[in-house]
mmCIF file of C-alpha atoms in Angstrom:
data_model
loop_
_atom_site.group_PDB
_atom_site.id
_atom_site.type_symbol
_atom_site.label_atom_id
_atom_site.label_comp_id
_atom_site.label_asym_id
_atom_site.label_seq_id
_atom_site.Cartn_x
_atom_site.Cartn_y
_atom_site.Cartn_z
ATOM 1 C CA MET G 76 69.245 107.660 104.790
ATOM 2 C CA ASN G 77 68.243 104.227 106.097
ATOM 3 C CA LYS G 78 68.401 104.627 109.881
ATOM 4 C CA GLU G 79 68.691 100.904 110.571
ATOM 5 C CA TRP G 80 71.711 100.551 108.271
ATOM 6 C CA THR G 81 73.325 103.667 109.717
ATOM 7 C CA GLU G 82 72.856 102.484 113.284
ATOM 8 C CA LEU G 83 74.208 99.012 112.528
ATOM 9 C CA ASN G 84 77.255 100.597 110.924
ATOM 10 C CA LYS G 85 77.860 102.863 113.924
ATOM 11 C CA THR G 86 77.466 99.944 116.317
ATOM 12 C CA MET G 87 79.850 97.785 114.316
ATOM 13 C CA GLN G 88 82.504 100.487 114.198
ATOM 14 C CA SER G 89 82.312 100.922 117.959
ATOM 15 C CA GLN G 90 82.386 97.182 118.675
ATOM 16 C CA ILE G 91 85.417 96.326 116.555
ATOM 17 C CA LYS G 92 87.516 98.930 118.387
ATOM 18 C CA LYS G 93 87.624 96.775 121.532
ATOM 19 C CA LYS G 94 88.927 93.242 121.912
ATOM 20 C CA GLU G 95 86.072 92.234 124.221
ATOM 21 C CA THR G 96 83.386 93.280 121.717
ATOM 22 C CA PHE G 97 85.271 92.454 118.520
ATOM 23 C CA SER G 98 83.382 89.215 117.798
ATOM 24 C CA ASP G 99 80.073 91.033 118.351
ATOM 25 C CA GLY G 100 81.250 93.653 115.868
ATOM 26 C CA ILE G 101 81.871 91.003 113.221
ATOM 27 C CA GLU G 102 78.356 89.647 113.750
ATOM 28 C CA THR G 103 76.934 93.170 113.476
ATOM 29 C CA LEU G 104 78.878 93.682 110.248
ATOM 30 C CA PHE G 105 77.428 90.469 108.823
ATOM 31 C CA THR G 106 73.911 91.498 109.856
ATOM 32 C CA LEU G 107 74.356 94.815 108.066
ATOM 33 C CA ARG G 108 75.827 93.202 104.953
ATOM 34 C CA ASN G 109 73.015 90.651 104.773
ATOM 35 C CA LYS G 110 70.369 93.365 104.961
ATOM 36 C CA LEU G 111 72.115 95.385 102.256
ATOM 37 C CA PHE G 112 72.512 92.293 100.087
ATOM 38 C CA ASP G 113 68.800 91.581 100.415
ATOM 39 C CA ALA G 114 68.156 95.110 99.118
ATOM 40 C CA LEU G 115 70.243 94.332 96.023
ATOM 41 C CA TYR G 116 68.203 91.220 95.322
ATOM 42 C CA GLU G 117 64.995 93.203 95.726
ATOM 43 C CA LEU G 118 66.249 95.467 92.947
ATOM 44 C CA LYS G 119 66.741 92.410 90.769
ATOM 45 C CA SER G 120 63.188 91.238 91.374
ATOM 46 C CA GLU G 121 61.574 94.654 90.872
ATOM 47 C CA LEU G 122 63.396 96.032 87.842
ATOM 48 C CA SER G 123 63.697 95.159 84.163
ATOM 49 C CA ARG G 124 67.069 94.602 82.534
ATOM 50 C CA ASP G 125 66.910 98.044 80.872
ATOM 51 C CA ASP G 126 66.264 99.654 84.254
ATOM 52 C CA PHE G 127 69.773 98.627 85.321
ATOM 53 C CA ASN G 128 71.170 100.954 82.622
ATOM 54 C CA ALA G 129 68.952 103.951 83.419
ATOM 55 C CA MET G 130 70.462 107.259 84.533
ATOM 56 C CA PRO G 131 67.546 109.428 85.678
ATOM 57 C CA PHE G 132 69.909 111.688 87.646
ATOM 58 C CA ILE G 133 72.745 111.874 85.111
ATOM 59 C CA THR G 134 73.419 115.590 85.750
ATOM 60 C CA ALA G 135 73.106 115.392 89.536
ATOM 61 C CA ASP G 136 75.944 115.696 92.021
ATOM 62 C CA GLY G 137 76.075 112.491 94.026
ATOM 63 C CA TYR G 138 76.293 108.719 93.855
ATOM 64 C CA HIS G 139 72.798 108.527 92.343
ATOM 65 C CA ASN G 140 74.084 109.992 89.038
ATOM 66 C CA LYS G 141 75.275 106.485 88.046
ATOM 67 C CA THR G 142 73.344 103.378 86.981
ATOM 68 C CA ILE G 143 72.332 100.519 89.238
ATOM 69 C CA ALA G 144 74.378 98.017 87.214
ATOM 70 C CA TYR G 145 77.451 100.234 87.521
ATOM 71 C CA SER G 146 76.923 100.724 91.252
ATOM 72 C CA ILE G 147 76.737 96.978 91.858
ATOM 73 C CA TRP G 148 79.837 96.371 89.738
ATOM 74 C CA HIS G 149 81.706 99.169 91.528
ATOM 75 C CA ILE G 150 80.868 97.988 95.060
ATOM 76 C CA PHE G 151 82.026 94.460 94.456
ATOM 77 C CA ARG G 152 85.057 95.082 92.255
ATOM 78 C CA ILE G 153 86.366 97.299 95.039
ATOM 79 C CA GLU G 154 85.605 94.711 97.696
ATOM 80 C CA ASP G 155 87.152 91.894 95.647
ATOM 81 C CA ILE G 156 90.318 93.933 95.072
ATOM 82 C CA VAL G 157 90.640 95.016 98.697
ATOM 83 C CA VAL G 158 89.871 91.718 100.403
ATOM 84 C CA HIS G 159 91.947 89.501 98.125
ATOM 85 C CA SER G 160 94.786 91.653 96.797
ATOM 86 C CA LEU G 161 95.369 93.622 100.006
ATOM 87 C CA ILE G 162 94.089 91.731 103.048
ATOM 88 C CA GLN G 163 94.315 88.086 102.037
ATOM 89 C CA GLY G 164 97.030 88.269 99.393
ATOM 90 C CA ASP G 165 95.477 85.779 97.026
ATOM 91 C CA GLU G 166 93.680 85.797 93.669
ATOM 92 C CA GLN G 167 90.586 87.934 93.180
ATOM 93 C CA VAL G 168 87.307 86.097 92.610
ATOM 94 C CA PHE G 169 86.954 88.072 89.372
ATOM 95 C CA PHE G 170 89.992 86.370 87.852
ATOM 96 C CA ALA G 171 89.769 83.011 89.595
ATOM 97 C CA LYS G 172 86.281 82.357 88.216
ATOM 98 C CA ASN G 173 86.656 84.043 84.819
ATOM 99 C CA TYR G 174 84.057 86.691 85.581
ATOM 100 C CA GLN G 175 85.206 89.229 83.015
ATOM 101 C CA GLN G 176 84.127 86.894 80.230
ATOM 102 C CA ARG G 177 81.078 85.626 82.105
ATOM 103 C CA ILE G 178 79.789 89.137 82.778
ATOM 104 C CA GLY G 179 80.875 90.481 79.392
ATOM 105 C CA ALA G 180 82.714 93.409 80.926
ATOM 106 C CA PRO G 181 85.032 95.525 78.762
ATOM 107 C CA ILE G 182 87.063 96.558 81.838
ATOM 108 C CA ILE G 183 88.606 94.913 84.902
ATOM 109 C CA THR G 184 88.783 98.096 86.980
ATOM 110 C CA THR G 185 86.534 99.648 89.623
ATOM 111 C CA GLY G 186 84.918 101.859 86.973
ATOM 112 C CA ASN G 187 85.789 105.148 88.688
ATOM 113 C CA GLU G 188 87.164 106.450 85.397
ATOM 114 C CA LEU G 189 83.779 106.204 83.618
ATOM 115 C CA VAL G 190 81.498 109.253 83.334
ATOM 116 C CA LYS G 191 77.930 109.956 82.216
ATOM 117 C CA GLU G 192 77.014 108.112 78.999
ATOM 118 C CA GLN G 193 80.104 105.928 79.368
ATOM 119 C CA ILE G 194 78.499 104.514 82.506
ATOM 120 C CA SER G 195 75.230 103.747 80.742
ATOM 121 C CA ASP G 196 77.018 102.216 77.747
ATOM 122 C CA PHE G 197 79.135 100.077 80.069
ATOM 123 C CA SER G 198 76.076 98.975 82.028
ATOM 124 C CA SER G 199 74.247 97.873 78.885
ATOM 125 C CA LEU G 200 77.052 95.410 78.067
ATOM 126 C CA LEU G 201 76.868 93.505 81.341
ATOM 127 C CA ASN G 202 75.205 90.152 81.850
ATOM 128 C CA VAL G 203 73.256 90.991 84.992
ATOM 129 C CA GLU G 204 72.639 87.354 85.915
ATOM 130 C CA GLU G 205 76.379 86.709 85.941
ATOM 131 C CA LEU G 206 76.977 89.996 87.741
ATOM 132 C CA TYR G 207 74.746 88.750 90.547
ATOM 133 C CA HIS G 208 76.630 85.451 90.627
ATOM 134 C CA TYR G 209 79.824 87.470 90.973
ATOM 135 C CA ILE G 210 78.609 89.616 93.839
ATOM 136 C CA ALA G 211 77.382 86.550 95.732
ATOM 137 C CA ASP G 212 80.777 84.899 95.319
ATOM 138 C CA VAL G 213 82.601 88.048 96.450
ATOM 139 C CA LYS G 214 80.362 88.511 99.483
ATOM 140 C CA ASN G 215 80.796 84.902 100.539
ATOM 141 C CA SER G 216 84.577 85.028 100.144
ATOM 142 C CA THR G 217 84.796 88.283 102.111
ATOM 143 C CA ASP G 218 82.590 86.957 104.884
ATOM 144 C CA ASN G 219 84.740 83.843 105.165
ATOM 145 C CA ILE G 220 87.943 85.876 105.333
ATOM 146 C CA VAL G 221 86.558 88.381 107.837
ATOM 147 C CA SER G 222 85.170 85.605 110.061
ATOM 148 C CA ASN G 223 88.711 84.262 110.446
ATOM 149 C CA LEU G 224 90.291 87.581 111.396
ATOM 150 C CA GLU G 225 91.621 88.046 114.924
ATOM 151 C CA PHE G 226 91.374 91.341 116.791
ATOM 152 C CA THR G 227 95.130 91.815 116.396
ATOM 153 C CA ASP G 228 94.789 91.585 112.603
ATOM 154 C CA LEU G 229 92.858 94.857 112.534
ATOM 155 C CA LYS G 230 95.973 96.927 113.192
ATOM 156 C CA ARG G 231 97.827 95.421 110.242
ATOM 157 C CA LYS G 232 98.697 98.256 107.861
ATOM 158 C CA MET G 233 99.048 98.214 104.113
ATOM 159 C CA THR G 234 102.539 98.861 102.715
ATOM 160 C CA GLU G 235 104.349 100.344 99.737
ATOM 161 C CA GLU G 236 104.575 96.785 98.416
ATOM 162 C CA HIS G 237 100.780 96.600 98.434
ATOM 163 C CA LYS G 238 100.628 99.817 96.416
ATOM 164 C CA GLU G 239 103.031 98.542 93.808
ATOM 165 C CA TYR G 240 101.239 95.216 93.616
ATOM 166 C CA LEU G 241 97.888 96.906 92.959
ATOM 167 C CA LYS G 242 99.445 99.037 90.233
ATOM 168 C CA SER G 243 100.845 95.921 88.579
ATOM 169 C CA LEU G 244 97.402 94.276 88.449
ATOM 170 C CA ASN G 245 95.890 97.201 86.457
ATOM 171 C CA VAL G 246 92.628 96.848 88.390
ATOM 172 C CA VAL G 247 92.588 100.576 89.192
ATOM 173 C CA SER G 248 92.613 102.981 86.258
ATOM 174 C CA THR G 249 95.510 105.412 86.025
ATOM 175 C CA ASP G 250 92.975 108.176 85.334
ATOM 176 C CA GLU G 251 93.063 110.864 88.023
ATOM 177 C CA SER G 252 89.460 110.048 88.928
ATOM 178 C CA ALA G 253 90.553 106.550 89.986
ATOM 179 C CA ILE G 254 94.259 106.326 90.774
ATOM 180 C CA TRP G 255 93.787 108.000 94.172
ATOM 181 C CA LEU G 256 92.064 104.813 95.364
ATOM 182 C CA ILE G 257 95.388 103.006 95.720
ATOM 183 C CA ASP G 258 96.750 105.570 98.188
ATOM 184 C CA TYR G 259 93.368 105.754 99.927
ATOM 185 C CA TRP G 260 93.246 102.000 100.616
ATOM 186 C CA CYS G 261 96.926 101.606 101.362
ATOM 187 C CA ASN G 262 96.901 104.386 103.950
ATOM 188 C CA LYS G 263 94.455 102.321 106.042
ATOM 189 C CA ASP G 264 94.825 99.357 108.341
ATOM 190 C CA VAL G 265 92.529 96.317 108.165
ATOM 191 C CA ARG G 266 90.023 97.915 110.549
ATOM 192 C CA GLY G 267 89.838 100.995 108.335
ATOM 193 C CA LEU G 268 89.159 98.827 105.304
ATOM 194 C CA MET G 269 86.384 96.987 107.124
ATOM 195 C CA GLN G 270 84.775 100.317 107.954
ATOM 196 C CA MET G 271 84.700 101.560 104.373
ATOM 197 C CA PRO G 272 84.695 99.109 101.481
ATOM 198 C CA PHE G 273 82.943 96.358 103.465
ATOM 199 C CA SER G 274 80.224 98.465 105.083
ATOM 200 C CA ARG G 275 79.831 102.212 104.549
ATOM 201 C CA HIS G 276 80.707 101.970 100.853
ATOM 202 C CA TRP G 277 77.859 99.493 100.385
ATOM 203 C CA ILE G 278 75.420 101.811 102.184
ATOM 204 C CA MET G 279 76.337 104.832 100.076
ATOM 205 C CA HIS G 280 75.909 103.132 96.716
ATOM 206 C CA ILE G 281 72.907 100.967 97.611
ATOM 207 C CA GLU G 282 71.008 103.965 98.959
ATOM 208 C CA ALA G 283 71.817 105.749 95.691
ATOM 209 C CA SER G 284 70.567 102.719 93.739
ATOM 210 C CA LEU G 285 67.300 102.723 95.687
ATOM 211 C CA ARG G 286 66.878 106.391 94.821
ATOM 212 C CA ILE G 287 67.365 105.527 91.137
ATOM 213 C CA LYS G 288 64.882 102.656 91.436
ATOM 214 C CA ASN G 289 62.240 104.883 93.022
ATOM 215 C CA LYS G 290 62.628 107.434 90.231
ATOM 216 C CA ILE G 291 62.336 104.739 87.564
ATOM 217 C CA LEU G 292 59.231 103.164 89.101
ATOM 218 C CA LYS G 293 57.474 106.534 89.418
ATOM 219 C CA LYS G 294 57.519 106.964 85.641
#
């Protein structure tokens, strides 16, 4: 576990609970996200294209049993869906900028439904350069939206209408390994969403990706 990331996340969660420290909490969130984003770009500079498809821990129990390409896709598809389709109520970056075709992705979902070799096969199809363009666009759009939130916005809850809207978009697979996400997100308020998809979710999957990277580079 990266102690700096963990501490920033804890500080952010504490700060956004109070109106008087809310703006500090947003700045802490951005600091954390920038550090995590830098880690993703370090992966890009250190690894070959084939490394993004590698599954050195394919039989393990944990987030590190994926690929790095999948993990990056998964983090930012979830964020794009949550920030635009739930919080902002506008079009996802993925669709607005034609990223399915640009990335060469066979799916539009979060990827939760994929397992083992399916994950590696999926990863091998992706244009990693375009994937990185996508994640930069998603991060920037999220940061802009979050920077305009007021403290009172954090208590805004998702509704049954949000659930039905997400189902209509087909961006979450109906497979049992994925469909639970809709209830999970829609049972939260905006503060709860900030604490998971926009921060802790990044930490979990980026730490797993660094573990994969270290295993690859040891070979």
